[in-house]
Amino acid sequence: MSTKRWNWQLWVGFVLAGLALSMYLSLFADHRSIFWPSLALVVIALVLLISGVGRAWGQRELYRGRIAAPILAILGLLVVGVFGWVSYEVFTKTPAARLAPQIGQKAPEFALTDSTGATVTLAQVLATPIADASGTTRPPKGALVVFYRGYW
């Protein structure tokens, strides 16, 4: 009697499901776009879990895991369910930014302090001509405001 092969798809699918949930929970506060990579990992995990269960029960003579397959599949589905519930709660509880400017829309007038401590308004930035490489000046088309943490 030959030894049965290790059912790697089952175990890798379970690990990926746990990784997707932990990655989403730990990185969502800093990176709101982490949902899509986490969702991709969940889909890959589900495919691997399903194929692993199919191997364990469909090819019993070749692969191990008839006992582990349903346990890991149920635990994996619970992890995926928690991921879905957390994602739903996050998206329903996060308020929409209704008053935020849209792409291409002019920003409201504001005044900020630059790195030298001088106050700069949006009107000043848009009124200051820009010199290009040839030395000609032209009015700016817009302004890019970059916020960084600095020393606080």
Coordinates of N, CA, C and O in Angstrom, one line a residue, residues 23-136:
M23 N -5.4 40.4 7.3 CA -4.9 41.6 6.6 C -5.9 42.7 6.5 O -5.6 43.9 6.7
Y24 N -7.2 42.3 6.3 CA -8.2 43.3 6.2 C -8.4 44.0 7.5 O -8.5 45.3 7.5
L25 N -8.5 43.3 8.6 CA -8.7 43.9 9.9 C -7.6 44.7 10.3 O -7.8 45.8 11.0
S26 N -6.3 44.3 10.1 CA -5.2 45.1 10.6 C -4.8 46.3 9.7 O -4.3 47.3 10.2
L27 N -5.1 46.2 8.4 CA -4.7 47.3 7.5 C -5.8 48.3 7.1 O -5.5 49.3 6.4
F28 N -7.0 48.0 7.4 CA -8.1 48.8 6.9 C -8.0 50.3 7.4 O -8.3 51.2 6.6
A29 N -7.7 50.5 8.6 CA -7.6 51.8 9.2 C -6.6 52.7 8.5 O -6.8 53.9 8.3
D30 N -5.5 52.1 8.0 CA -4.5 52.9 7.3 C -4.7 52.9 5.8 O -4.4 53.9 5.2
H31 N -5.2 51.8 5.2 CA -5.3 51.7 3.8 C -6.7 51.2 3.4 O -7.0 50.1 3.5
R32 N -7.6 52.2 3.1 CA -9.0 51.8 2.8 C -9.1 50.9 1.6 O -10.1 50.2 1.4
S33 N -8.1 51.0 0.7 CA -8.2 50.2 -0.5 C -7.8 48.7 -0.3 O -7.7 48.0 -1.3
I34 N -7.5 48.3 0.9 CA -7.1 46.9 1.2 C -8.2 45.9 1.0 O -8.0 44.7 1.0
F35 N -9.5 46.4 0.8 CA -10.6 45.5 0.6 C -10.4 44.6 -0.6 O -10.7 43.4 -0.6
W36 N -10.0 45.2 -1.7 CA -9.9 44.5 -3.0 C -8.8 43.4 -2.9 O -9.1 42.2 -3.4
P37 N -7.6 43.6 -2.4 CA -6.7 42.5 -2.3 C -7.2 41.4 -1.4 O -7.0 40.2 -1.6
S38 N -7.8 41.8 -0.3 CA -8.4 40.9 0.7 C -9.5 40.0 0.0 O -9.5 38.8 0.2
L39 N -10.3 40.7 -0.8 CA -11.4 40.0 -1.5 C -10.8 39.0 -2.5 O -11.3 37.8 -2.6
A40 N -9.7 39.4 -3.2 CA -9.1 38.5 -4.1 C -8.5 37.2 -3.4 O -8.7 36.1 -3.9
L41 N -7.9 37.4 -2.2 CA -7.4 36.3 -1.4 C -8.6 35.4 -0.9 O -8.4 34.2 -0.9
V42 N -9.7 36.0 -0.6 CA -10.9 35.2 -0.2 C -11.4 34.3 -1.3 O -11.7 33.1 -1.1
V43 N -11.4 34.9 -2.5 CA -11.9 34.1 -3.7 C -10.9 33.0 -4.0 O -11.3 31.8 -4.2
I44 N -9.6 33.3 -3.9 CA -8.6 32.2 -4.1 C -8.7 31.1 -3.1 O -8.7 29.9 -3.3
A45 N -8.9 31.6 -1.8 CA -9.1 30.6 -0.7 C -10.3 29.7 -0.9 O -10.2 28.5 -0.7
L46 N -11.4 30.3 -1.3 CA -12.6 29.5 -1.6 C -12.4 28.5 -2.7 O -12.8 27.3 -2.5
V47 N -11.7 28.9 -3.7 CA -11.5 27.9 -4.8 C -10.6 26.8 -4.4 O -10.8 25.6 -4.7
L48 N -9.5 27.1 -3.6 CA -8.6 26.1 -3.1 C -9.3 25.2 -2.1 O -9.1 24.0 -2.1
L49 N -10.2 25.7 -1.2 CA -10.9 24.9 -0.3 C -11.9 23.9 -1.0 O -11.9 22.8 -0.6
I50 N -12.6 24.4 -2.0 CA -13.5 23.6 -2.7 C -12.7 22.5 -3.4 O -13.1 21.3 -3.4
S51 N -11.6 22.8 -4.1 CA -10.9 21.8 -4.8 C -10.2 20.8 -3.8 O -10.1 19.6 -4.1
G52 N -9.8 21.3 -2.6 CA -9.2 20.4 -1.6 C -10.2 19.4 -1.1 O -9.9 18.3 -0.9
V53 N -11.4 19.9 -0.8 CA -12.5 19.0 -0.4 C -12.8 18.0 -1.5 O -13.0 16.8 -1.2
G54 N -12.9 18.4 -2.7 CA -13.1 17.5 -3.8 C -12.0 16.5 -4.0 O -12.3 15.3 -4.2
R55 N -10.8 16.9 -3.7 CA -9.7 15.9 -3.8 C -9.8 14.9 -2.6 O -9.6 13.7 -2.8
A56 N -10.1 15.4 -1.4 CA -10.2 14.5 -0.3 C -11.3 13.5 -0.4 O -11.1 12.3 0.1
W57 N -12.4 13.9 -0.9 CA -13.6 13.0 -1.0 C -13.7 12.3 -2.4 O -14.2 11.2 -2.5
G58 N -13.2 12.9 -3.4 CA -13.3 12.3 -4.8 C -12.2 11.4 -5.1 O -12.4 10.5 -5.9
Q59 N -11.0 11.6 -4.6 CA -9.9 10.8 -4.9 C -9.3 10.3 -3.6 O -8.2 10.5 -3.2
R60 N -10.1 9.5 -2.9 CA -9.7 9.0 -1.5 C -8.5 8.2 -1.5 O -7.7 8.2 -0.6
E61 N -8.3 7.4 -2.6 CA -7.1 6.6 -2.6 C -5.8 7.3 -2.8 O -4.7 6.8 -2.5
L62 N -5.9 8.6 -3.4 CA -4.6 9.3 -3.6 C -4.3 10.4 -2.6 O -3.1 10.6 -2.3
Y63 N -5.3 11.0 -2.0 CA -5.1 12.2 -1.1 C -5.6 11.9 0.3 O -6.6 11.3 0.5
R64 N -4.9 12.5 1.2 CA -5.3 12.4 2.6 C -6.3 13.6 2.9 O -6.4 14.5 2.1
G65 N -7.0 13.5 4.0 CA -7.8 14.7 4.5 C -9.2 14.4 4.5 O -10.0 15.4 4.5
R66 N -9.7 13.2 4.6 CA -11.2 13.0 4.7 C -11.7 13.5 6.0 O -12.9 14.0 6.0
I67 N -10.9 13.5 7.0 CA -11.4 14.1 8.3 C -11.1 15.6 8.4 O -12.0 16.3 8.8
A68 N -10.0 16.0 7.9 CA -9.6 17.4 8.0 C -10.4 18.2 7.0 O -10.6 19.4 7.2
A69 N -10.8 17.7 5.9 CA -11.4 18.4 4.8 C -12.7 19.1 5.3 O -12.9 20.3 5.1
P70 N -13.7 18.4 5.9 CA -14.9 19.1 6.3 C -14.6 20.1 7.5 O -15.2 21.2 7.5
I71 N -13.7 19.8 8.4 CA -13.3 20.7 9.5 C -12.7 22.0 8.9 O -13.2 23.1 9.3
L72 N -11.7 21.8 8.1 CA -11.1 23.0 7.5 C -12.0 23.8 6.6 O -12.0 25.0 6.6
A73 N -12.9 23.1 5.9 CA -13.9 23.8 5.0 C -14.9 24.6 5.8 O -15.2 25.8 5.5
I74 N -15.3 24.0 6.9 CA -16.3 24.8 7.8 C -15.6 25.9 8.4 O -16.2 27.0 8.5
L75 N -14.4 25.7 9.0 CA -13.7 26.8 9.6 C -13.3 27.9 8.6 O -13.4 29.1 8.9
G76 N -13.0 27.5 7.4 CA -12.7 28.5 6.3 C -13.9 29.3 5.9 O -13.8 30.5 5.7
L77 N -15.1 28.6 5.8 CA -16.3 29.3 5.5 C -16.7 30.2 6.6 O -17.3 31.3 6.4
L78 N -16.4 29.9 7.9 CA -16.7 30.8 9.0 C -15.8 32.0 8.9 O -16.3 33.2 9.1
V79 N -14.5 31.8 8.5 CA -13.6 33.0 8.4 C -14.1 33.9 7.2 O -14.1 35.1 7.3
V80 N -14.5 33.3 6.1 CA -15.0 34.0 5.0 C -16.3 34.7 5.4 O -16.6 35.9 5.0
G81 N -17.2 34.1 6.2 CA -18.4 34.7 6.6 C -18.1 35.9 7.5 O -18.8 37.0 7.4
V82 N -17.1 35.8 8.4 CA -16.7 36.9 9.2 C -16.2 38.1 8.4 O -16.5 39.2 8.6
F83 N -15.4 37.7 7.4 CA -14.9 38.7 6.4 C -16.0 39.5 5.7 O -16.0 40.7 5.7
G84 N -17.0 38.7 5.3 CA -18.2 39.3 4.6 C -19.0 40.2 5.6 O -19.4 41.3 5.2
W85 N -19.2 39.8 6.8 CA -19.9 40.5 7.8 C -19.2 41.8 8.2 O -19.8 42.9 8.2
V86 N -17.8 41.7 8.4 CA -17.1 42.9 8.7 C -17.1 43.9 7.6 O -17.2 45.1 7.8
S87 N -16.9 43.4 6.4 CA -16.9 44.3 5.2 C -18.3 45.0 5.1 O -18.3 46.2 4.8
Y88 N -19.3 44.2 5.3 CA -20.7 44.8 5.2 C -20.9 45.9 6.3 O -21.3 47.0 6.0
E89 N -20.4 45.6 7.5 CA -20.6 46.6 8.6 C -19.7 47.8 8.3 O -20.2 49.0 8.5
V90 N -18.5 47.7 7.8 CA -17.7 48.8 7.5 C -18.3 49.7 6.4 O -18.4 50.9 6.5
F91 N -18.8 49.1 5.3 CA -19.4 49.9 4.3 C -20.7 50.5 4.6 O -21.0 51.6 4.1
T92 N -21.5 49.9 5.5 CA -22.8 50.5 5.9 C -22.6 51.5 7.0 O -23.4 52.5 7.0
K93 N -21.6 51.4 7.8 CA -21.4 52.4 8.9 C -20.5 53.6 8.5 O -20.5 54.5 9.2
T94 N -19.7 53.4 7.4 CA -18.9 54.6 7.0 C -19.7 55.6 6.3 O -20.4 55.3 5.3
P95 N -19.8 56.8 6.8 CA -20.6 57.8 6.2 C -20.1 58.3 4.8 O -18.9 58.2 4.6
A96 N -21.0 58.6 4.0 CA -20.6 59.1 2.6 C -20.1 60.5 2.8 O -20.6 61.3 3.6
A97 N -19.1 60.9 2.0 CA -18.6 62.2 2.0 C -19.3 63.1 0.9 O -18.9 63.3 -0.2
R98 N -20.5 63.5 1.3 CA -21.4 64.2 0.4 C -20.9 65.6 0.0 O -21.1 66.0 -1.1
L99 N -20.2 66.2 0.9 CA -19.8 67.6 0.7 C -18.4 67.7 0.2 O -17.9 68.8 -0.1
A100 N -17.7 66.6 0.0 CA -16.3 66.6 -0.5 C -16.3 67.0 -2.0 O -17.2 66.6 -2.7
P101 N -15.3 67.8 -2.4 CA -15.3 68.1 -3.8 C -15.0 66.9 -4.7 O -14.3 66.0 -4.3
Q102 N -15.6 66.9 -5.8 CA -15.5 65.8 -6.8 C -14.3 66.1 -7.7 O -13.8 67.2 -7.8
I103 N -13.9 65.1 -8.4 CA -12.7 65.3 -9.4 C -13.1 66.3 -10.4 O -14.1 66.2 -11.0
G104 N -12.2 67.3 -10.6 CA -12.4 68.3 -11.6 C -13.2 69.5 -11.0 O -13.2 70.6 -11.6
Q105 N -13.8 69.4 -9.9 CA -14.5 70.5 -9.3 C -13.5 71.4 -8.5 O -12.6 70.9 -7.9
K106 N -13.8 72.7 -8.6 CA -12.9 73.7 -7.9 C -13.1 73.5 -6.4 O -14.2 73.4 -5.9
A107 N -11.9 73.5 -5.7 CA -11.9 73.4 -4.2 C -12.4 74.7 -3.6 O -12.2 75.8 -4.2
P108 N -13.0 74.7 -2.5 CA -13.4 75.9 -1.8 C -12.1 76.7 -1.4 O -11.1 76.1 -1.2
E109 N -12.3 78.0 -1.2 CA -11.1 78.8 -0.8 C -10.7 78.4 0.6 O -11.4 78.1 1.5
F110 N -9.3 78.3 0.8 CA -8.7 77.9 2.0 C -7.4 78.6 2.2 O -6.8 79.1 1.3
A111 N -6.9 78.6 3.4 CA -5.6 79.2 3.8 C -4.9 78.1 4.6 O -5.4 77.5 5.5
L112 N -3.6 77.9 4.2 CA -2.8 76.9 4.9 C -1.4 77.5 5.2 O -1.0 78.5 4.6
T113 N -0.8 76.9 6.2 CA 0.6 77.4 6.5 C 1.6 76.5 5.8 O 1.5 75.2 5.9
D114 N 2.5 77.1 5.1 CA 3.5 76.3 4.4 C 4.7 75.9 5.3 O 4.6 76.2 6.5
S115 N 5.7 75.3 4.7 CA 6.8 74.8 5.5 C 7.7 75.9 6.2 O 8.4 75.6 7.1
T116 N 7.6 77.1 5.7 CA 8.3 78.2 6.3 C 7.5 79.0 7.3 O 8.0 79.9 7.9
G117 N 6.2 78.6 7.5 CA 5.4 79.3 8.4 C 4.5 80.4 7.8 O 3.7 81.0 8.6
A118 N 4.6 80.7 6.6 CA 3.8 81.7 5.9 C 2.5 81.1 5.5 O 2.3 80.0 5.2
T119 N 1.4 82.0 5.6 CA 0.1 81.6 5.3 C -0.1 81.8 3.8 O 0.2 82.8 3.2
V120 N -0.6 80.7 3.1 CA -0.8 80.7 1.7 C -2.3 80.4 1.4 O -2.8 79.4 2.0
T121 N -2.9 81.2 0.6 CA -4.3 80.9 0.2 C -4.4 80.3 -1.2 O -3.4 80.4 -2.0
L122 N -5.5 79.7 -1.5 CA -5.7 79.1 -2.8 C -5.6 80.1 -3.9 O -5.1 79.9 -4.9
A123 N -6.2 81.3 -3.6 CA -6.2 82.4 -4.6 C -4.8 82.8 -4.9 O -4.5 83.1 -6.1
Q124 N -3.9 82.9 -3.9 CA -2.5 83.3 -4.1 C -1.8 82.3 -5.0 O -1.1 82.7 -5.9
V125 N -2.0 81.0 -4.8 CA -1.4 80.0 -5.5 C -1.8 80.0 -7.0 O -1.0 79.9 -7.9
L126 N -3.1 80.2 -7.2 CA -3.7 80.2 -8.6 C -3.3 81.5 -9.3 O -3.4 81.6 -10.5
A127 N -3.0 82.6 -8.6 CA -2.6 83.9 -9.2 C -1.1 84.0 -9.5 O -0.7 84.8 -10.3
T128 N -0.3 83.2 -8.9 CA 1.2 83.2 -9.1 C 1.5 82.6 -10.4 O 1.2 81.4 -10.6
P129 N 2.2 83.3 -11.3 CA 2.5 82.7 -12.6 C 3.6 81.6 -12.5 O 4.4 81.7 -11.6
I130 N 3.6 80.7 -13.4 CA 4.6 79.6 -13.4 C 5.5 79.8 -14.5 O 5.1 80.1 -15.7
A131 N 6.9 79.7 -14.3 CA 7.9 79.8 -15.3 C 8.3 78.4 -15.7 O 8.6 77.6 -14.9
D132 N 8.2 78.2 -17.1 CA 8.6 76.8 -17.5 C 10.1 76.8 -17.9 O 10.8 77.8 -17.6
A133 N 10.6 75.8 -18.5 CA 12.1 75.6 -18.8 C 12.6 76.7 -19.8 O 13.7 77.1 -19.7
S134 N 11.7 77.2 -20.7 CA 12.2 78.2 -21.6 C 12.1 79.6 -21.1 O 12.6 80.5 -21.7
G135 N 11.6 79.8 -19.9 CA 11.6 81.1 -19.3 C 10.3 81.8 -19.4 O 10.1 82.9 -18.9
T136 N 9.3 81.3 -20.2 CA 8.0 81.9 -20.4 C 7.2 81.6 -19.2 O 7.3 80.6 -18.6

